[in-house]
PDB file of C-alpha atoms in Angstrom:
ATOM      1  CA  MET A   1     -16.112  -0.584  10.160  1.00 94.00           C
ATOM      2  CA  HIS A   2     -12.521  -1.246  11.429  1.00 97.00           C
ATOM      3  CA  LEU A   3     -12.174  -4.912  12.272  1.00 98.00           C
ATOM      4  CA  SER A   4      -9.668  -4.172  15.071  1.00 97.00           C
ATOM      5  CA  GLU A   5     -12.231  -1.919  16.877  1.00 97.00           C
ATOM      6  CA  ALA A   6     -15.275  -4.119  16.259  1.00 97.00           C
ATOM      7  CA  THR A   7     -16.509  -7.003  18.500  1.00 98.00           C
ATOM      8  CA  TRP A   8     -17.146 -10.441  16.963  1.00 97.00           C
ATOM      9  CA  THR A   9     -20.818  -9.921  17.312  1.00 98.00           C
ATOM     10  CA  ASP A  10     -20.490  -6.662  15.462  1.00 97.00           C
ATOM     11  CA  VAL A  11     -19.010  -8.523  12.520  1.00 97.00           C
ATOM     12  CA  ARG A  12     -21.514 -11.292  12.692  1.00 96.00           C
ATOM     13  CA  ASP A  13     -24.441  -8.926  12.573  1.00 97.00           C
ATOM     14  CA  ALA A  14     -23.045  -6.449  10.017  1.00 96.00           C
ATOM     15  CA  ASP A  15     -23.962  -6.301   6.305  1.00 96.00           C
ATOM     16  CA  ILE A  16     -20.424  -6.358   4.861  1.00 97.00           C
ATOM     17  CA  ASP A  17     -20.071  -5.833   1.099  1.00 97.00           C
ATOM     18  CA  ALA A  18     -16.222  -6.310   1.019  1.00 98.00           C
ATOM     19  CA  ALA A  19     -13.108  -6.118   3.014  1.00 98.00           C
ATOM     20  CA  LEU A  20     -10.160  -3.852   2.425  1.00 98.00           C
ATOM     21  CA  VAL A  21      -6.804  -5.160   3.684  1.00 98.00           C
ATOM     22  CA  PRO A  22      -4.215  -2.422   4.014  1.00 98.00           C
ATOM     23  CA  ILE A  23      -0.812  -3.628   3.122  1.00 98.00           C
ATOM     24  CA  GLY A  24       2.371  -1.633   3.662  1.00 98.00           C
ATOM     25  CA  SER A  25       5.955  -2.039   4.662  1.00 98.00           C
ATOM     26  CA  THR A  26       8.403  -1.061   7.354  1.00 98.00           C
ATOM     27  CA  GLU A  27      11.271   0.463   5.349  1.00 98.00           C
ATOM     28  CA  GLN A  28      13.420   3.449   4.963  1.00 98.00           C
ATOM     29  CA  HIS A  29      11.929   6.529   3.482  1.00 98.00           C
ATOM     30  CA  GLY A  30      14.987   8.721   3.259  1.00 98.00           C
ATOM     31  CA  PRO A  31      16.289  10.791   6.202  1.00 98.00           C
ATOM     32  CA  HIS A  32      13.070  12.817   6.564  1.00 98.00           C
ATOM     33  CA  ALA A  33      10.117  10.389   6.527  1.00 98.00           C
ATOM     34  CA  PRO A  34       9.221   7.472   8.857  1.00 98.00           C
ATOM     35  CA  LEU A  35       9.798   3.827   8.249  1.00 98.00           C
ATOM     36  CA  GLY A  36       6.128   3.210   8.565  1.00 98.00           C
ATOM     37  CA  THR A  37       5.011   5.394   5.670  1.00 98.00           C
ATOM     38  CA  ASP A  38       3.691   2.730   3.406  1.00 98.00           C
ATOM     39  CA  ALA A  39       1.419   1.175   5.999  1.00 98.00           C
ATOM     40  CA  LEU A  40       0.199   4.564   7.193  1.00 98.00           C
ATOM     41  CA  THR A  41      -0.727   5.680   3.739  1.00 98.00           C
ATOM     42  CA  ALA A  42      -2.385   2.344   2.785  1.00 98.00           C
ATOM     43  CA  GLU A  43      -4.454   2.305   5.885  1.00 98.00           C
ATOM     44  CA  THR A  44      -5.560   5.911   5.516  1.00 98.00           C
ATOM     45  CA  VAL A  45      -6.588   5.388   1.979  1.00 98.00           C
ATOM     46  CA  ALA A  46      -8.579   2.335   2.950  1.00 98.00           C
ATOM     47  CA  ALA A  47     -10.252   4.120   5.788  1.00 98.00           C
ATOM     48  CA  ALA A  48     -11.186   7.000   3.542  1.00 98.00           C
ATOM     49  CA  ALA A  49     -12.650   4.667   0.963  1.00 98.00           C
ATOM     50  CA  SER A  50     -14.697   2.908   3.710  1.00 98.00           C
ATOM     51  CA  ASP A  51     -16.000   6.320   4.765  1.00 97.00           C
ATOM     52  CA  ARG A  52     -16.970   7.205   1.221  1.00 97.00           C
ATOM     53  CA  TRP A  53     -18.797   3.910   0.579  1.00 97.00           C
ATOM     54  CA  SER A  54     -22.390   4.939  -0.181  1.00 93.00           C
ATOM     55  CA  ARG A  55     -23.998   1.462  -0.705  1.00 93.00           C
ATOM     56  CA  GLU A  56     -26.322  -0.124   1.806  1.00 90.00           C
ATOM     57  CA  GLY A  57     -23.701  -2.406   3.323  1.00 94.00           C
ATOM     58  CA  THR A  58     -20.261  -1.517   4.656  1.00 96.00           C
ATOM     59  CA  LEU A  59     -16.571  -1.786   3.660  1.00 97.00           C
ATOM     60  CA  LEU A  60     -14.672  -3.630   6.445  1.00 98.00           C
ATOM     61  CA  VAL A  61     -11.057  -2.293   7.013  1.00 98.00           C
ATOM     62  CA  ALA A  62      -8.866  -5.058   8.209  1.00 98.00           C
ATOM     63  CA  PRO A  63      -5.716  -4.443  10.327  1.00 98.00           C
ATOM     64  CA  PRO A  64      -2.757  -3.382   8.291  1.00 98.00           C
ATOM     65  CA  VAL A  65       0.079  -5.657   7.209  1.00 98.00           C
ATOM     66  CA  HIS A  66       3.177  -3.812   8.359  1.00 98.00           C
ATOM     67  CA  VAL A  67       6.002  -6.005   6.987  1.00 98.00           C
ATOM     68  CA  GLY A  68       6.293  -6.816   3.232  1.00 98.00           C
ATOM     69  CA  VAL A  69       8.640  -7.487   0.480  1.00 98.00           C
ATOM     70  CA  ALA A  70      11.266  -4.906   1.017  1.00 98.00           C
ATOM     71  CA  GLU A  71      14.789  -6.408   0.877  1.00 98.00           C
ATOM     72  CA  GLU A  72      15.747  -3.869  -1.752  1.00 98.00           C
ATOM     73  CA  HIS A  73      16.066  -1.407   1.173  1.00 98.00           C
ATOM     74  CA  ARG A  74      18.089  -3.617   3.451  1.00 98.00           C
ATOM     75  CA  ALA A  75      21.165  -1.364   3.401  1.00 98.00           C
ATOM     76  CA  PHE A  76      19.216   1.235   5.514  1.00 98.00           C
ATOM     77  CA  ASP A  77      18.830   0.698   9.243  1.00 98.00           C
ATOM     78  CA  GLY A  78      15.262  -0.215  10.540  1.00 98.00           C
ATOM     79  CA  THR A  79      14.057  -1.759   7.340  1.00 98.00           C
ATOM     80  CA  LEU A  80      12.234  -5.075   7.796  1.00 98.00           C
ATOM     81  CA  TRP A  81      11.400  -7.534   5.238  1.00 98.00           C
ATOM     82  CA  VAL A  82      10.068 -11.193   4.662  1.00 98.00           C
ATOM     83  CA  SER A  83      10.575 -13.430   1.716  1.00 98.00           C
ATOM     84  CA  PRO A  84       7.962 -13.270  -1.165  1.00 98.00           C
ATOM     85  CA  ASP A  85       6.915 -16.869  -0.175  1.00 98.00           C
ATOM     86  CA  THR A  86       6.245 -15.905   3.409  1.00 98.00           C
ATOM     87  CA  PHE A  87       4.499 -12.606   2.474  1.00 98.00           C
ATOM     88  CA  ARG A  88       2.228 -14.414  -0.147  1.00 98.00           C
ATOM     89  CA  ALA A  89       1.332 -17.113   2.372  1.00 98.00           C
ATOM     90  CA  TYR A  90       0.525 -14.597   5.089  1.00 98.00           C
ATOM     91  CA  VAL A  91      -1.777 -12.429   2.921  1.00 98.00           C
ATOM     92  CA  ARG A  92      -3.495 -15.339   1.284  1.00 97.00           C
ATOM     93  CA  GLU A  93      -4.220 -16.971   4.675  1.00 97.00           C
ATOM     94  CA  THR A  94      -5.509 -13.617   5.991  1.00 98.00           C
ATOM     95  CA  VAL A  95      -7.845 -13.473   3.023  1.00 97.00           C
ATOM     96  CA  GLU A  96      -8.902 -17.053   3.635  1.00 97.00           C
ATOM     97  CA  SER A  97      -9.759 -16.233   7.201  1.00 97.00           C
ATOM     98  CA  LEU A  98     -12.004 -13.537   6.039  1.00 97.00           C
ATOM     99  CA  ALA A  99     -13.674 -15.714   3.579  1.00 97.00           C
ATOM    100  CA  HIS A 100     -14.284 -18.376   6.299  1.00 96.00           C
ATOM    101  CA  HIS A 101     -16.593 -15.695   7.928  1.00 96.00           C
ATOM    102  CA  GLY A 102     -18.392 -15.084   4.680  1.00 95.00           C
ATOM    103  CA  ILE A 103     -16.387 -11.965   3.797  1.00 97.00           C
ATOM    104  CA  ASP A 104     -15.402 -13.266   0.439  1.00 95.00           C
ATOM    105  CA  ARG A 105     -14.858 -10.050  -1.684  1.00 97.00           C
ATOM    106  CA  VAL A 106     -11.494  -8.580  -0.775  1.00 98.00           C
ATOM    107  CA  VAL A 107      -9.351  -5.721  -2.069  1.00 98.00           C
ATOM    108  CA  LEU A 108      -5.685  -5.807  -0.991  1.00 98.00           C
ATOM    109  CA  ALA A 109      -5.049  -2.083  -0.598  1.00 98.00           C
ATOM    110  CA  ASN A 110      -1.352  -1.661  -1.087  1.00 98.00           C
ATOM    111  CA  GLY A 111       1.079   1.132  -0.309  1.00 98.00           C
ATOM    112  CA  HIS A 112       4.491  -0.363  -1.233  1.00 98.00           C
ATOM    113  CA  GLY A 113       5.885  -0.964  -4.745  1.00 97.00           C
ATOM    114  CA  GLY A 114       7.839  -4.013  -3.662  1.00 97.00           C
ATOM    115  CA  ASN A 115       4.610  -5.755  -2.788  1.00 98.00           C
ATOM    116  CA  VAL A 116       2.835  -5.371  -6.162  1.00 98.00           C
ATOM    117  CA  GLU A 117       4.070  -8.459  -7.946  1.00 97.00           C
ATOM    118  CA  ALA A 118       3.341 -10.692  -5.013  1.00 98.00           C
ATOM    119  CA  LEU A 119      -0.041  -9.360  -4.264  1.00 98.00           C
ATOM    120  CA  ALA A 120      -1.156  -9.758  -7.905  1.00 98.00           C
ATOM    121  CA  GLU A 121      -0.244 -13.476  -7.620  1.00 98.00           C
ATOM    122  CA  VAL A 122      -2.070 -13.806  -4.282  1.00 98.00           C
ATOM    123  CA  ALA A 123      -5.272 -12.223  -5.776  1.00 98.00           C
ATOM    124  CA  ARG A 124      -5.108 -14.596  -8.705  1.00 97.00           C
ATOM    125  CA  ARG A 125      -4.583 -17.710  -6.676  1.00 96.00           C
ATOM    126  CA  VAL A 126      -7.309 -16.854  -4.102  1.00 96.00           C
ATOM    127  CA  SER A 127      -9.778 -16.098  -6.881  1.00 95.00           C
ATOM    128  CA  ARG A 128      -8.986 -19.385  -8.770  1.00 95.00           C
ATOM    129  CA  ASP A 129      -9.304 -21.536  -5.615  1.00 93.00           C
ATOM    130  CA  ALA A 130     -12.693 -23.130  -5.485  1.00 89.00           C
ATOM    131  CA  ASP A 131     -12.131 -24.261  -1.854  1.00 89.00           C
ATOM    132  CA  THR A 132     -11.642 -20.698  -0.709  1.00 88.00           C
ATOM    133  CA  ASP A 133     -14.631 -19.390  -2.569  1.00 88.00           C
ATOM    134  CA  ALA A 134     -13.414 -15.828  -2.559  1.00 94.00           C
ATOM    135  CA  TYR A 135     -12.669 -13.228  -5.039  1.00 96.00           C
ATOM    136  CA  ALA A 136      -9.744 -10.726  -4.522  1.00 97.00           C
ATOM    137  CA  VAL A 137      -7.871  -7.996  -6.448  1.00 98.00           C
ATOM    138  CA  SER A 138      -4.861  -5.926  -5.594  1.00 98.00           C
ATOM    139  CA  PHE A 139      -4.948  -2.145  -5.641  1.00 98.00           C
ATOM    140  CA  THR A 140      -1.960   0.150  -5.237  1.00 98.00           C
ATOM    141  CA  TRP A 141      -2.964   3.797  -4.278  1.00 98.00           C
ATOM    142  CA  PHE A 142      -0.091   5.677  -6.085  1.00 98.00           C
ATOM    143  CA  GLU A 143      -1.024   3.922  -9.288  1.00 97.00           C
ATOM    144  CA  ALA A 144      -4.504   5.459  -9.066  1.00 98.00           C
ATOM    145  CA  VAL A 145      -3.769   9.089  -8.786  1.00 98.00           C
ATOM    146  CA  GLY A 146      -3.816  10.094 -12.467  1.00 96.00           C
ATOM    147  CA  GLU A 147      -1.028  12.185 -13.886  1.00 97.00           C
ATOM    148  CA  HIS A 148       0.648  12.307 -10.412  1.00 97.00           C
ATOM    149  CA  THR A 149       1.637   8.613 -10.654  1.00 96.00           C
ATOM    150  CA  SER A 150       4.695   9.334 -12.720  1.00 94.00           C
ATOM    151  CA  ARG A 151       6.190  11.448  -9.922  1.00 94.00           C
ATOM    152  CA  MET A 152       6.101   8.692  -7.366  1.00 95.00           C
ATOM    153  CA  GLY A 153       9.702   7.966  -6.704  1.00 95.00           C
ATOM    154  CA  HIS A 154      10.457   6.841  -3.183  1.00 97.00           C
ATOM    155  CA  ALA A 155       9.995   9.160  -0.201  1.00 97.00           C
ATOM    156  CA  GLY A 156       9.764  11.806  -2.905  1.00 97.00           C
ATOM    157  CA  PRO A 157       7.009  14.332  -3.645  1.00 97.00           C
ATOM    158  CA  LEU A 158       3.995  12.040  -3.551  1.00 98.00           C
ATOM    159  CA  GLU A 159       4.700  10.225  -0.285  1.00 98.00           C
ATOM    160  CA  THR A 160       5.954  13.377   1.453  1.00 98.00           C
ATOM    161  CA  ALA A 161       2.778  15.292   0.344  1.00 98.00           C
ATOM    162  CA  MET A 162       0.635  12.566   1.801  1.00 98.00           C
ATOM    163  CA  LEU A 163       2.535  12.630   5.046  1.00 98.00           C
ATOM    164  CA  ARG A 164       2.368  16.391   5.262  1.00 98.00           C
ATOM    165  CA  HIS A 165      -1.393  16.111   4.907  1.00 98.00           C
ATOM    166  CA  LEU A 166      -1.962  13.110   7.165  1.00 98.00           C
ATOM    167  CA  ALA A 167       0.723  13.421   9.850  1.00 98.00           C
ATOM    168  CA  PRO A 168       2.943  16.496   9.325  1.00 98.00           C
ATOM    169  CA  GLU A 169       4.521  15.941  12.732  1.00 98.00           C
ATOM    170  CA  LEU A 170       6.189  12.821  11.348  1.00 98.00           C
ATOM    171  CA  VAL A 171       8.057  14.645   8.585  1.00 98.00           C
ATOM    172  CA  ARG A 172      11.512  15.919   9.653  1.00 98.00           C
ATOM    173  CA  GLU A 173      11.319  19.159   7.749  1.00 98.00           C
ATOM    174  CA  ASP A 174      14.837  20.089   8.762  1.00 98.00           C
ATOM    175  CA  ARG A 175      16.084  17.124   6.623  1.00 98.00           C
ATOM    176  CA  ILE A 176      14.198  17.851   3.421  1.00 98.00           C
ATOM    177  CA  GLU A 177      17.188  19.543   1.788  1.00 97.00           C
ATOM    178  CA  GLU A 178      19.468  16.544   2.875  1.00 97.00           C
ATOM    179  CA  ALA A 179      16.971  14.162   1.426  1.00 97.00           C
ATOM    180  CA  ARG A 180      16.807  15.982  -1.869  1.00 96.00           C
ATOM    181  CA  ALA A 181      20.607  16.441  -2.182  1.00 96.00           C
ATOM    182  CA  GLY A 182      21.466  12.824  -1.350  1.00 96.00           C
ATOM    183  CA  GLY A 183      18.624  11.230  -3.313  1.00 96.00           C
ATOM    184  CA  SER A 184      18.387  10.328  -7.012  1.00 96.00           C
ATOM    185  CA  ASP A 185      16.088  11.462  -9.735  1.00 94.00           C
ATOM    186  CA  ARG A 186      14.920   8.105 -10.838  1.00 94.00           C
ATOM    187  CA  TRP A 187      14.401   4.627  -9.436  1.00 95.00           C
ATOM    188  CA  GLY A 188      17.037   2.151 -10.582  1.00 95.00           C
ATOM    189  CA  GLU A 189      19.971   1.986 -12.999  1.00 95.00           C
ATOM    190  CA  TRP A 190      18.523   1.271 -16.464  1.00 96.00           C
ATOM    191  CA  VAL A 191      20.057  -0.098 -19.663  1.00 97.00           C
ATOM    192  CA  ARG A 192      17.784  -0.945 -22.593  1.00 97.00           C
ATOM    193  CA  GLY A 193      14.726  -1.383 -20.330  1.00 96.00           C
ATOM    194  CA  VAL A 194      16.683  -3.510 -17.760  1.00 97.00           C
ATOM    195  CA  ASN A 195      17.179  -2.367 -14.126  1.00 96.00           C
ATOM    196  CA  LEU A 196      20.716  -3.367 -13.258  1.00 97.00           C
ATOM    197  CA  ALA A 197      20.282  -2.290  -9.532  1.00 97.00           C
ATOM    198  CA  HIS A 198      18.669  -4.725  -7.276  1.00 96.00           C
ATOM    199  CA  ASP A 199      18.964  -2.600  -4.194  1.00 97.00           C
ATOM    200  CA  SER A 200      18.034   1.074  -3.572  1.00 97.00           C
ATOM    201  CA  ASP A 201      21.370   2.114  -1.990  1.00 97.00           C
ATOM    202  CA  GLU A 202      23.014   1.333  -5.473  1.00 97.00           C
ATOM    203  CA  PHE A 203      21.444   4.435  -7.002  1.00 97.00           C
ATOM    204  CA  SER A 204      20.438   6.623  -3.982  1.00 97.00           C
ATOM    205  CA  GLU A 205      22.748   7.659  -1.296  1.00 97.00           C
ATOM    206  CA  ASN A 206      20.088   8.142   1.350  1.00 98.00           C
ATOM    207  CA  GLY A 207      17.222   6.210  -0.132  1.00 97.00           C
ATOM    208  CA  THR A 208      15.304   9.140  -1.503  1.00 98.00           C
ATOM    209  CA  VAL A 209      14.049   9.130  -5.042  1.00 98.00           C
ATOM    210  CA  GLY A 210      12.548  12.396  -6.321  1.00 97.00           C
ATOM    211  CA  ASP A 211      12.377  15.743  -4.663  1.00 97.00           C
ATOM    212  CA  PRO A 212      10.425  15.697  -1.419  1.00 97.00           C
ATOM    213  CA  SER A 213      10.174  19.420  -1.246  1.00 96.00           C
ATOM    214  CA  ALA A 214       7.818  19.285  -4.266  1.00 95.00           C
ATOM    215  CA  GLY A 215       5.046  17.679  -2.257  1.00 95.00           C
ATOM    216  CA  ASP A 216       3.050  19.898  -0.065  1.00 97.00           C
ATOM    217  CA  ALA A 217      -0.001  19.174   2.079  1.00 98.00           C
ATOM    218  CA  GLU A 218      -2.426  20.541  -0.486  1.00 98.00           C
ATOM    219  CA  LEU A 219      -1.084  17.889  -2.986  1.00 98.00           C
ATOM    220  CA  GLY A 220      -1.429  15.206  -0.215  1.00 98.00           C
ATOM    221  CA  ALA A 221      -5.128  16.038   0.151  1.00 98.00           C
ATOM    222  CA  GLU A 222      -5.628  15.702  -3.539  1.00 98.00           C
ATOM    223  CA  LEU A 223      -3.818  12.384  -3.587  1.00 98.00           C
ATOM    224  CA  LEU A 224      -5.908  11.100  -0.899  1.00 98.00           C
ATOM    225  CA  ASP A 225      -9.146  12.044  -2.495  1.00 98.00           C
ATOM    226  CA  ARG A 226      -8.142  10.470  -5.816  1.00 98.00           C
ATOM    227  CA  ALA A 227      -6.817   7.337  -4.314  1.00 98.00           C
ATOM    228  CA  SER A 228      -9.751   6.793  -1.995  1.00 98.00           C
ATOM    229  CA  ASP A 229     -12.339   7.533  -4.753  1.00 98.00           C
ATOM    230  CA  ALA A 230     -10.431   4.980  -7.035  1.00 98.00           C
ATOM    231  CA  LEU A 231     -10.509   2.435  -4.247  1.00 98.00           C
ATOM    232  CA  VAL A 232     -14.231   2.883  -3.743  1.00 98.00           C
ATOM    233  CA  ASP A 233     -14.714   2.316  -7.549  1.00 98.00           C
ATOM    234  CA  VAL A 234     -12.605  -0.814  -7.475  1.00 98.00           C
ATOM    235  CA  ALA A 235     -14.343  -2.198  -4.432  1.00 98.00           C
ATOM    236  CA  GLY A 236     -17.766  -1.576  -6.074  1.00 97.00           C
ATOM    237  CA  ALA A 237     -16.571  -3.419  -9.183  1.00 97.00           C
ATOM    238  CA  VAL A 238     -15.343  -6.356  -7.019  1.00 97.00           C
ATOM    239  CA  VAL A 239     -18.852  -6.566  -5.248  1.00 96.00           C
ATOM    240  CA  ASP A 240     -20.702  -6.437  -8.523  1.00 94.00           C
ATOM    241  CA  ARG A 241     -18.512  -8.910 -10.365  1.00 88.00           C
ATOM    242  CA  GLY A 242     -18.390 -11.788  -7.962  1.00 66.00           C
ATOM    243  CA  ARG A 243     -16.355 -14.764  -8.939  1.00 53.00           C
TER     244      ARG A 243
END
């Protein structure tokens, strides 16, 4: 069930096991991929997990959060961001509104690396708040794809593969070589385990990290399968665990 497509009576009458809240970003993804990549992938993984849910109840898919913690990409046109405080408050209050209707088991299904730290804190605070009476965890799809996780980068092989599988018309294939040539091999500028670069333009000319040509649609299909299967497992554990 997708909340934005349901009526209020549909939600009232449904047997909802848990809610998935897709959370992305609107930020640069190199010259070849759209700014909405993170929200698109997060929502698609959540939808696929809901479809694969085999329990008696349903997984509710909430509308995606499109703007996140993305100031690190501010040098690139079109990128939007909010402060971590604003982001945490927005996500937490979204979870609280679900809990108000008795939907008190929530997975924050994330598609943007910059959101990870803030979402972990939101999940902890929600779960510790007796007044909210909810339990939440944070899940990031590209951390749940096995050996492929180490290839994540930014607008690199994994995200480009997902786009080629999900929405190939959004990939500017004529700019793939430009993206590869103007990108970097690694996120950040590291010395003794410390990243000296706060913003992505400090180490990547066009915002790309990794080789986007290395991610084809077949890999994208595999990534979607792995990520959505993992999300089903996490949601199941959240339902079973309770507070």
